[in-house]
Short mmCIF file of C-alpha atoms in Angstrom, two decimals:
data_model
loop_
_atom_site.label_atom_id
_atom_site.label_comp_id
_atom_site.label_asym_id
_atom_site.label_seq_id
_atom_site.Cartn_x
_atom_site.Cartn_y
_atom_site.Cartn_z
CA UNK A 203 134.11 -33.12 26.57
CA UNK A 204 131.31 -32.99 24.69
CA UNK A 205 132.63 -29.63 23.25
CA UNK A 206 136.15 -31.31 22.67
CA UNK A 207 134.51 -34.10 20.42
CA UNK A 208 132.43 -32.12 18.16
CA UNK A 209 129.07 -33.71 20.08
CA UNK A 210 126.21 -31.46 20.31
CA UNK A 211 126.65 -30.01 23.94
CA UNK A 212 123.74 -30.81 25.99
CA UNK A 213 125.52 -31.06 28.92
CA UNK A 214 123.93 -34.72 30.07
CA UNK A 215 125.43 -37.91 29.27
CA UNK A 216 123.68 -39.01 26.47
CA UNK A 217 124.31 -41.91 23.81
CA UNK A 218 127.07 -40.61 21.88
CA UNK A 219 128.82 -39.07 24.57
CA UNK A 220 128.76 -42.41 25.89
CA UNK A 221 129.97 -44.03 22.90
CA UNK A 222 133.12 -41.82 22.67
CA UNK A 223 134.01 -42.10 26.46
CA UNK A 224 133.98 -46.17 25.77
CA UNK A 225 136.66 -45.92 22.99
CA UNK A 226 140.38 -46.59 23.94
CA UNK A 227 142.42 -43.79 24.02
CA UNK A 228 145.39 -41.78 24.95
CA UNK A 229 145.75 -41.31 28.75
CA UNK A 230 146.45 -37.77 28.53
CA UNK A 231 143.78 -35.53 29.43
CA UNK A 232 142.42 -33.39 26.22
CA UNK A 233 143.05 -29.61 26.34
CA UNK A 234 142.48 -27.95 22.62
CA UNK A 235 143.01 -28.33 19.30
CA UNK A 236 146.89 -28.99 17.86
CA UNK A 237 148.46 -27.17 20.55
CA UNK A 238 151.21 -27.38 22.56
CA UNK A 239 151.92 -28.28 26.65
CA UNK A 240 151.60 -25.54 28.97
CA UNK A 241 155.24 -23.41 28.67
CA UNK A 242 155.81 -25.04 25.05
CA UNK A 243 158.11 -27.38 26.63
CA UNK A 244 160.73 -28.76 24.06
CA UNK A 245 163.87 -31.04 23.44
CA UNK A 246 166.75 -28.51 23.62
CA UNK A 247 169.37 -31.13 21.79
CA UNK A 248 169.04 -32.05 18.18
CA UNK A 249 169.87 -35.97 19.04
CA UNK A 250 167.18 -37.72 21.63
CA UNK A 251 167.90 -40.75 23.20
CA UNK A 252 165.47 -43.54 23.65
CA UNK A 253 165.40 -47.02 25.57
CA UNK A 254 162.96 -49.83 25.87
CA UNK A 255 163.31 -51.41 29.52
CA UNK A 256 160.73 -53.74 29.23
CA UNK A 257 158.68 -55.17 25.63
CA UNK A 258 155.70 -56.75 25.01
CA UNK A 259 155.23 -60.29 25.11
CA UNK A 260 152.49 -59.38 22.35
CA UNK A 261 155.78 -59.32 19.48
CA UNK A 262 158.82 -60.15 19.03
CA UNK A 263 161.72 -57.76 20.83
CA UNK A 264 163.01 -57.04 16.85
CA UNK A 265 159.29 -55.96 15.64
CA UNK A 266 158.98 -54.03 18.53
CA UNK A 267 162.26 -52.29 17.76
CA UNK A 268 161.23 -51.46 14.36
CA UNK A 269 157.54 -49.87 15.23
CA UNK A 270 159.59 -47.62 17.74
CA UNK A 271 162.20 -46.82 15.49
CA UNK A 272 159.46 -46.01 12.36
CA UNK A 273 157.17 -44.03 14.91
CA UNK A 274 160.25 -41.68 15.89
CA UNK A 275 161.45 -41.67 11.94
CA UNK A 276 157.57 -39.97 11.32
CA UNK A 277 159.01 -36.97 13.45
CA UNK A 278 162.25 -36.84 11.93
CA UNK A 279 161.14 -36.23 8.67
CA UNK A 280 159.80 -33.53 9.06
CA UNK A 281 161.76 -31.73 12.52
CA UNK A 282 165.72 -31.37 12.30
CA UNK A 283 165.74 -33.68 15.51
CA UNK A 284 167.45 -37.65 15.19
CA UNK A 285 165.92 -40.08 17.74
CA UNK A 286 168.82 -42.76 18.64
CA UNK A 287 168.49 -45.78 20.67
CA UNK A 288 170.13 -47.33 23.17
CA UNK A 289 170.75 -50.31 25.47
CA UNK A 290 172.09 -49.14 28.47
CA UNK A 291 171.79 -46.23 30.90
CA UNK A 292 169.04 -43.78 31.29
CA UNK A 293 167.27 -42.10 27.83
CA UNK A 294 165.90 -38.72 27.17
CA UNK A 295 162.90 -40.84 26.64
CA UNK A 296 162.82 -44.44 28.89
CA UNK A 297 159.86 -46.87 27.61
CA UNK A 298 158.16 -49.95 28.72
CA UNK A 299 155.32 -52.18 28.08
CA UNK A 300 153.64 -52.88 32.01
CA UNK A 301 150.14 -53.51 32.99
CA UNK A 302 148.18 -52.27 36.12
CA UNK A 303 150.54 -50.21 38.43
CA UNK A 304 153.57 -49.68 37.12
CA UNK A 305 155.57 -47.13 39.35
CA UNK A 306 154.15 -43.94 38.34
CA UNK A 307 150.62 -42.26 39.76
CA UNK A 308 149.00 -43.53 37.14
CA UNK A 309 147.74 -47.04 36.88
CA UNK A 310 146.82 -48.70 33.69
CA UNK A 311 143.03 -49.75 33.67
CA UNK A 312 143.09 -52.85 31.82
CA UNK A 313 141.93 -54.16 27.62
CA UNK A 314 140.20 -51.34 25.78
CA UNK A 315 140.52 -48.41 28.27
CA UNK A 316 143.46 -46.65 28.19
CA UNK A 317 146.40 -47.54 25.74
CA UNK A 318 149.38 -45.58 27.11
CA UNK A 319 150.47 -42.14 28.51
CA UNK A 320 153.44 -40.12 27.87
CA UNK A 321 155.23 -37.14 29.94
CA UNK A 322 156.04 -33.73 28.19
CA UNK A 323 159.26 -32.87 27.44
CA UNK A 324 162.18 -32.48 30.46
CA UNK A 325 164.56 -33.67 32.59
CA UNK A 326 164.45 -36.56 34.67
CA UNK A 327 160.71 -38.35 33.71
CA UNK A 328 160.35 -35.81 30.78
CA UNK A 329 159.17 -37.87 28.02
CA UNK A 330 159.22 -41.07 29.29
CA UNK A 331 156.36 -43.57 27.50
CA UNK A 332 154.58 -45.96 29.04
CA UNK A 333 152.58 -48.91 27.05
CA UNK A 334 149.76 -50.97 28.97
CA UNK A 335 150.82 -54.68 28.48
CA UNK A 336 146.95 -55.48 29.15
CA UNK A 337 146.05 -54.66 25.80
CA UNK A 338 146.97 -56.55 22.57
CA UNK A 339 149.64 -55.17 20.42
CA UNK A 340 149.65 -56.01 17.17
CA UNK A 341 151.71 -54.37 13.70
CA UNK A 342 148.19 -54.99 11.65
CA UNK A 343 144.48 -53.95 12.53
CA UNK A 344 143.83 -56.40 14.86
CA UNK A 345 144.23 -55.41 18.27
CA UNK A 346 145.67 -52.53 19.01
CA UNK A 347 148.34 -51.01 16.35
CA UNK A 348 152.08 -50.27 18.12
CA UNK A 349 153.12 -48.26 15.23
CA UNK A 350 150.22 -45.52 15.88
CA UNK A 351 149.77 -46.01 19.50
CA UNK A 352 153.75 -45.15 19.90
CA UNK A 353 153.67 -41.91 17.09
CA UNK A 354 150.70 -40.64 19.26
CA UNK A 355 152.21 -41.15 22.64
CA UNK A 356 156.20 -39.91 21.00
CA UNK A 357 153.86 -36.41 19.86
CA UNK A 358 153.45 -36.27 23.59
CA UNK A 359 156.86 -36.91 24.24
CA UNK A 360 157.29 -34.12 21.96
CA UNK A 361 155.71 -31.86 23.44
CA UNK A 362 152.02 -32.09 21.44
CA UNK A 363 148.82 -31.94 23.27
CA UNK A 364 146.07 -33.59 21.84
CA UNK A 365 144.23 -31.93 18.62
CA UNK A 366 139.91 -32.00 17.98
CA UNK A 367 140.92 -32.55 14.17
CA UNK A 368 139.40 -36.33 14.25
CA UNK A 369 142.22 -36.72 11.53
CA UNK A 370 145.09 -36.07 13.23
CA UNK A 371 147.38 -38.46 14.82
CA UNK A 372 146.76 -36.46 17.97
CA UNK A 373 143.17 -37.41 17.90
CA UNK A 374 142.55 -38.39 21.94
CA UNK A 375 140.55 -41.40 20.57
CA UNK A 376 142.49 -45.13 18.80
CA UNK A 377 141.42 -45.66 15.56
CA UNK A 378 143.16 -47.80 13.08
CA UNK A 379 144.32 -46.54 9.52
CA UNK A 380 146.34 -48.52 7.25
CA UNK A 381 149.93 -47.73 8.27
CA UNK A 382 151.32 -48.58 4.61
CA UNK A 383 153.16 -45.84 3.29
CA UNK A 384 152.00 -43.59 6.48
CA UNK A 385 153.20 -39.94 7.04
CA UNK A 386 152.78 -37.52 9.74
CA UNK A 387 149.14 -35.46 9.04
CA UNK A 388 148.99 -32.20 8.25
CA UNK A 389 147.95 -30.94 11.60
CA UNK A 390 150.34 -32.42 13.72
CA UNK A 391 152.92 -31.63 10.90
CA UNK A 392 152.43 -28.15 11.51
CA UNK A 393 151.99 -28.70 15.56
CA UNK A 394 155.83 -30.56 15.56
CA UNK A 395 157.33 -27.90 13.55
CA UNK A 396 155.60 -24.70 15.40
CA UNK A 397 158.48 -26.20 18.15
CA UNK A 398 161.22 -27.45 16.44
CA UNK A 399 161.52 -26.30 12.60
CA UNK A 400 161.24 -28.03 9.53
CA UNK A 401 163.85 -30.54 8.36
CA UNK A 402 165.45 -28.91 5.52
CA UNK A 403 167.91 -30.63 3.24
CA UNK A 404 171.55 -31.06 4.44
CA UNK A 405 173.69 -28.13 1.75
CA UNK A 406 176.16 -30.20 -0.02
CA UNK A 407 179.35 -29.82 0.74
CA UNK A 408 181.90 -27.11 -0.57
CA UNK A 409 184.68 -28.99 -2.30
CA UNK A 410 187.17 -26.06 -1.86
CA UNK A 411 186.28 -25.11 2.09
CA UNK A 412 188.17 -21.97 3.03
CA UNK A 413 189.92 -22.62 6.07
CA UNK A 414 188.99 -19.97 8.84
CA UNK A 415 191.16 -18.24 11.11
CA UNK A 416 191.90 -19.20 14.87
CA UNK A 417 190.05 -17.11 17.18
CA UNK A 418 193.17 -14.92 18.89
CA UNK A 419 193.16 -15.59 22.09
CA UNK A 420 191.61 -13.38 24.86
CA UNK A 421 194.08 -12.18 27.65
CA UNK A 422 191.22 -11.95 30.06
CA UNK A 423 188.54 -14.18 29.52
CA UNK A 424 185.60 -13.72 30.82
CA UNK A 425 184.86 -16.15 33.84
CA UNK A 426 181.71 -18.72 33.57
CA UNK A 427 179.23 -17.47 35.94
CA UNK A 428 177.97 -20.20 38.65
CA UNK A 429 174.87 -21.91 37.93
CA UNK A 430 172.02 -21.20 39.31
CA UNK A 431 170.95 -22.31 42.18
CA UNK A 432 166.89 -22.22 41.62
CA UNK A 433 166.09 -25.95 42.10
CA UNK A 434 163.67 -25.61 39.24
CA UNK A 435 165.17 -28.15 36.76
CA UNK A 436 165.26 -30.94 39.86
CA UNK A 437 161.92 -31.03 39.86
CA UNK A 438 160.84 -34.32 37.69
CA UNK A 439 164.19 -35.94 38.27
CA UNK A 440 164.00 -39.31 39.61
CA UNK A 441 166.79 -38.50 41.60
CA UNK A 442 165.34 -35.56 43.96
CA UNK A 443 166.17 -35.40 47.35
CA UNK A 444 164.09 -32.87 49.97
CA UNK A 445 166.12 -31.32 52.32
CA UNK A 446 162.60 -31.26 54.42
CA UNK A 447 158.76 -31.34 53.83
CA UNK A 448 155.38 -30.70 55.89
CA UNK A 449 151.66 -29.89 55.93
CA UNK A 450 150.50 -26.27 56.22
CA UNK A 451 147.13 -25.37 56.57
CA UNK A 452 146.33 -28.41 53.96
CA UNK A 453 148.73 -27.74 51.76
CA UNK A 454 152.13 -29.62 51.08
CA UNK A 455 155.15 -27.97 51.16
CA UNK A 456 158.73 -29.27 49.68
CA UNK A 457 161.76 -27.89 50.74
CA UNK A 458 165.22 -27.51 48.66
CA UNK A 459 168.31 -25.19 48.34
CA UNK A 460 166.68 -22.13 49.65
CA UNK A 461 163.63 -22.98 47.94
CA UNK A 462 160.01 -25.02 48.46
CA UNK A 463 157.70 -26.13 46.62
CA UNK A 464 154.05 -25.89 47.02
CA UNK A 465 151.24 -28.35 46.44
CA UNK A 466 147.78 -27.28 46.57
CA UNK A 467 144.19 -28.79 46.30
CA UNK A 468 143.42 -25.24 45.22
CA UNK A 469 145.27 -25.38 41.84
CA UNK A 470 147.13 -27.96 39.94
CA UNK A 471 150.30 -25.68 39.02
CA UNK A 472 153.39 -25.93 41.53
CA UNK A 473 154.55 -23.22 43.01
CA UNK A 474 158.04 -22.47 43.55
CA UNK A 475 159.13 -19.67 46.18
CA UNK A 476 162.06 -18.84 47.32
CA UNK A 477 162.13 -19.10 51.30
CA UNK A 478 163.41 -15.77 52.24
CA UNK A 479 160.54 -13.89 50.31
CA UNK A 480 157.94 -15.57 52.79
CA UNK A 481 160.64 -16.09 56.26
CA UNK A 482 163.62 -13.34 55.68
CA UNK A 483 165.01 -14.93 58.80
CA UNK A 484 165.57 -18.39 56.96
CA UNK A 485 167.55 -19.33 54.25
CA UNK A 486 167.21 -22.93 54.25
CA UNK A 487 165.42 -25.60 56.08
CA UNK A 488 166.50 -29.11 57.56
CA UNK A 489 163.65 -30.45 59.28
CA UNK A 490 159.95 -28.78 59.41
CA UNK A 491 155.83 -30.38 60.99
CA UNK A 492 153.05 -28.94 61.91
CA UNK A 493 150.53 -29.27 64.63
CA UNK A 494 147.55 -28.72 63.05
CA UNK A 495 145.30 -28.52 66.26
CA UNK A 496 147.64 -25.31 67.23
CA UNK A 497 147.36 -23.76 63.69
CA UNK A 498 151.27 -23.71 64.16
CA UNK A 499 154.10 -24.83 62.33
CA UNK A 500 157.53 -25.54 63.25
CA UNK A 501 160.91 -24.91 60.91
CA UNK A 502 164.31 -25.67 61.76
CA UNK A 503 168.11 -25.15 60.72
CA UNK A 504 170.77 -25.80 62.50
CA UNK A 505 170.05 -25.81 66.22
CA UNK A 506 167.76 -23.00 66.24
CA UNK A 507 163.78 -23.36 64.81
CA UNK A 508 160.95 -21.32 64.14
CA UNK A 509 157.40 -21.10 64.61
CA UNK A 510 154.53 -19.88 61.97
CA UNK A 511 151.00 -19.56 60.93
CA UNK A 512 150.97 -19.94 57.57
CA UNK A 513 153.24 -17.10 56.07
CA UNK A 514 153.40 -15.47 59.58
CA UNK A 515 156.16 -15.92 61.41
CA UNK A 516 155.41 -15.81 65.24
CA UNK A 517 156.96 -13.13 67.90
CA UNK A 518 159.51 -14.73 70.20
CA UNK A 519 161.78 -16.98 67.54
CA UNK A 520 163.94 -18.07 66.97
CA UNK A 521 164.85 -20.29 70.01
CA UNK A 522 167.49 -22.93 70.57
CA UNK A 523 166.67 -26.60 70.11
CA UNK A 524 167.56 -27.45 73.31
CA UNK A 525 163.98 -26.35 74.27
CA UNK A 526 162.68 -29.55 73.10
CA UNK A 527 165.40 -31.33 75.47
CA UNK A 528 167.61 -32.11 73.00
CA UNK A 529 171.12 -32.73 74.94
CA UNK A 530 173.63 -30.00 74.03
CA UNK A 531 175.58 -32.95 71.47
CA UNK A 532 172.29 -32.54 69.31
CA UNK A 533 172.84 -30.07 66.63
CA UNK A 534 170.87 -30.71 63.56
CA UNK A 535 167.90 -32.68 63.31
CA UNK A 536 167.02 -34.22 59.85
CA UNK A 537 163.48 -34.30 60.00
CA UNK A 538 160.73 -34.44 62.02
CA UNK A 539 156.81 -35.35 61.40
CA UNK A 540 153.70 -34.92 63.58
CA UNK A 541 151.40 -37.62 64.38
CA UNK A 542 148.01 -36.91 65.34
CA UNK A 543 146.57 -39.83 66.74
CA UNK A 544 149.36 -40.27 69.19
CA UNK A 545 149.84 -35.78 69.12
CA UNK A 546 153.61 -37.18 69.08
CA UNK A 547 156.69 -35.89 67.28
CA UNK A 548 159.11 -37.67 66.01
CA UNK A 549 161.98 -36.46 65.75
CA UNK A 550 164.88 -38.17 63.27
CA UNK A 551 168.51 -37.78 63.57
CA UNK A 552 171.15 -39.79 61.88
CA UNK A 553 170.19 -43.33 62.52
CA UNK A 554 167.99 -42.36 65.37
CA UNK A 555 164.49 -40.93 66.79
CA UNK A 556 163.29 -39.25 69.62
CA UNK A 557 159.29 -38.86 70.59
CA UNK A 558 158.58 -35.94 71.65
CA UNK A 559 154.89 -34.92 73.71
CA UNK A 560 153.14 -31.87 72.42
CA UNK A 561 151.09 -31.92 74.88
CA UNK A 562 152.76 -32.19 77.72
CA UNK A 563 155.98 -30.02 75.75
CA UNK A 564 158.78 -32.59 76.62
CA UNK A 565 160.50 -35.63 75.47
CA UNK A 566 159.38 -38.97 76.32
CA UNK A 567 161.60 -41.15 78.16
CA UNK A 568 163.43 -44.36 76.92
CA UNK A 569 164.37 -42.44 73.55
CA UNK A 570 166.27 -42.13 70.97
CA UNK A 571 165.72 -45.49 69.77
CA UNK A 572 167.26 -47.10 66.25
CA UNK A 573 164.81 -46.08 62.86
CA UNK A 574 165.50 -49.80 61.68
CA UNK A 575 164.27 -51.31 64.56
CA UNK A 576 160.72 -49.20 64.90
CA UNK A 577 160.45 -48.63 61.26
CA UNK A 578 161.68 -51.38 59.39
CA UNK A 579 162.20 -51.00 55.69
CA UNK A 580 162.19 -46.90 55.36
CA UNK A 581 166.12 -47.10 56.00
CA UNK A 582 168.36 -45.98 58.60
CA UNK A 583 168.25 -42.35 57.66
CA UNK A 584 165.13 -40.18 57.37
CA UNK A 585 165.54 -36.69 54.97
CA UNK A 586 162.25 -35.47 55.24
CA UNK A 587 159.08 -36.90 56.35
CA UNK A 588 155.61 -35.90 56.11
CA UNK A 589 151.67 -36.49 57.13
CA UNK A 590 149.22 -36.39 54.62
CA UNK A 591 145.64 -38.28 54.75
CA UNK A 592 146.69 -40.57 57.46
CA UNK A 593 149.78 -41.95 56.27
CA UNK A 594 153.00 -40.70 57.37
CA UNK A 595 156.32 -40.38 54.13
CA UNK A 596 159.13 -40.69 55.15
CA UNK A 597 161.96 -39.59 52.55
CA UNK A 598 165.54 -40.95 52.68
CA UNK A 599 167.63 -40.11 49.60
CA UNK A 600 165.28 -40.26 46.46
CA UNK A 601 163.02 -43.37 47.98
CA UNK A 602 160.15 -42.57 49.84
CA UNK A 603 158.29 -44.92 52.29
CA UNK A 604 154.55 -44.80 52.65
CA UNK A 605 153.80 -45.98 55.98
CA UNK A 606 150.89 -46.55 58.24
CA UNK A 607 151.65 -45.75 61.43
CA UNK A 608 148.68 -47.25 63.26
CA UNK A 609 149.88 -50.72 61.43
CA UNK A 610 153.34 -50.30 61.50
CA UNK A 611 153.60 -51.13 58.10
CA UNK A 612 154.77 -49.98 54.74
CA UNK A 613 152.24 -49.19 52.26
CA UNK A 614 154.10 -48.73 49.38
CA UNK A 615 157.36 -47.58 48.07
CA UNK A 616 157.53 -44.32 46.09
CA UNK A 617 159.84 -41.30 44.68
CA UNK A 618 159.97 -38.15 45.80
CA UNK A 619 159.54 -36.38 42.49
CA UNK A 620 155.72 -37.58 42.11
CA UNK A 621 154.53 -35.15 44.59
CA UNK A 622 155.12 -32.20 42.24
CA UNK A 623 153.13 -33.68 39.50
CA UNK A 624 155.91 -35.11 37.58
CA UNK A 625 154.26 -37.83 35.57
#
């Protein structure tokens, strides 16, 4: 940090590192100098859409409009991108003005801290911008300025990092300059444009256009190849569904289409791996747990499962379902979650559970039972559930349920696409 800031690095936390951890700033963590996000993510389209869902009580909704409008208008003066906004329906870039928690994994700290946080570029959360309604929003220098809070965030949004020139716009730190007249500063001038381009004049127009021939038409076209089916661009969409999930050996995995992703303590990056190059026997997954006391693993499709340690599949698999005394109408299970206090697992089909002892390797009676009735609230379908730090998450379409088991309660109410660092 020290380094970051131009402070002499002493490596203690002295005075004037003090002073500049105290300012209010961008909650984006600093990287470099003008620079870009990992990957150089980028708007592919020349016209982004924006929406405010929620304004400030701070200024009027037409003010607010305006300091949005003239913060995207310092971009498009100098990129060939248009910023257009709308009233209805879901943006490239969705903003609102919310204090505290304000359903993302990253709470807002109150006055003075931090001022807002954007995401990168991308689908789904890509870009969105998020404005803490603690602090005071102003258009002048008192409080805190929308117009240059907003073009910081919107460089983010971009696809800008934060720069260590303490006159850039990208500057981690707030500081107020007189917005009269204001332009875009060199540095993240030429940070924008490294991504997009410069805005060059539109050519006027030829008065006497040629017309140009029709393309003849070919007798056999080429066909459109299918998409791909990598689940890759699903991963910050607000609308992700897991087709199953689990622990292994501490680390989370995520499954999808032939594919999972990893989560690690080890490293921030997710992985994604396509299932076949770890479990050639598996092509997808419906339900997965582990039993962590065993070291073991269980993953299962159709009516047949697996069992591994870690990447190694173990001999004797796959076997039927049935050997958990499942009756012979059970064909699929949904998804199923380990609990260690009780060294249960549940098991979740349609709108039903069974419990099933690990210990003694056999169903308990009395089951299945109804999911609303023991679990109220996570809905009457499970997709994928999960253990991780005591809680059990249970998945059913996009919504996930936080839930302590001990309390039979929910925690709190979540989206499946924050797990893979989608902010």
């Amino acid at each position: 940090m020290q380094d970051f800031f131009r402070l002499k690095v002493t490596g203690k936390l002295d005075s004037k590192t003090l002073e500049v951890m105290q300012k209010p700033r961008c909650g984006v963590s600093d990287i470099s100098r003008y620079g870009h996000f990992h990957g150089r993510p980028k708007w592919e389209q020349k016209t982004v859409t924006y929406r405010i869902t929620q304004y400030t009580s701070d200024l009027k909704p037409s003010e607010v409009d305006a300091a949005i409008a003239q913060a995207f208008k310092l971009y498009s003066d100098v990129i060939p991108l248009t910023f257009t906004q709308i009233s209805s329906g879901t943006a490239d870039i969705m903003i609102l003005f919310k204090g505290g928690a304000h359903g993302d994994f990253y709470p807002f700290d109150g006055p003075h801290g931090v001022l807002a946080h954007a995401n990168s570029p991308g689908q789904g959360e890509g870009g969105d911008t998020h404005f803490d309604e603690d602090e005071t929003w102003t258009l002048s220098a008192r409080g805190i300025n929308l117009l240059l809070v907003a073009a910081h965030e919107f460089g983010h949004a971009l696809g800008l990092d934060h720069s260590r020139d303490p006159t850039a716009l990208m500057y981690p730190t707030y500081k107020y300059v007189d917005t009269k007249g204001y332009r875009l500063p060199d540095d993240d001038r030429r940070g924008v444009q490294a991504l997009y381009g410069a805005r060059t004049p539109s050519p006027k127009p030829n008065p006497n256009p040629s017309p140009k021939p029709r393309p003849k038409p070919n007798p056999n076209p080429t066909p459109t190849p299918n998409p791909n089916p990598n689940p890759k661009p699903e991963q910050c969409s607000r609308d992700l569904v897991f087709d199953a999930a689990t622990s292994m050996r501490r680390e989370l995995y995520f499954f999808k289409d032939g594919y999972f992703w990893k989560k690690s303590t080890l490293f921030n990056e997710i992985q994604l791996t396509a299932i076949k190059t770890v479990w050639p026997q598996i092509s997808s997954v419906d339900a997965a747990y582990e039993v962590p006391e065993k070291d073991v693993a269980f993953i299962i499709k159709g009516n047949q499962y697996w069992a591994t340690r870690g990447y190694t599949a173990m001999p004797g698999y796959p076997k039927h379902i049935s050997e958990f005394g499942f009756p012979q109408t059970v064909t699929k299970i949904d998804a199923a979650v380990y609990v260690k206090h009780t060294k249960k697992t549940l098991f979740f089909i349609e709108h039903k559970y069974w419990s099933y002892d690990e210990s003694r390797g056999r169903m308990d009676p009395g089951y299945p039972r109804q999911i609303y009735q023991d679990f109220p609230g996570i809905g009457n379908k499970v997709d994928a559930a999960f253990e991780n730090y005591g809680y059990l998450y249970f998945s059913s379409g996009a919504r996930q349920s936080e839930y302590d088991y001990s309390r039979r309660r929910i925690v709190r109410v979540l989206l499946n696409y924050g797990w893979l660092n989608c902010y």
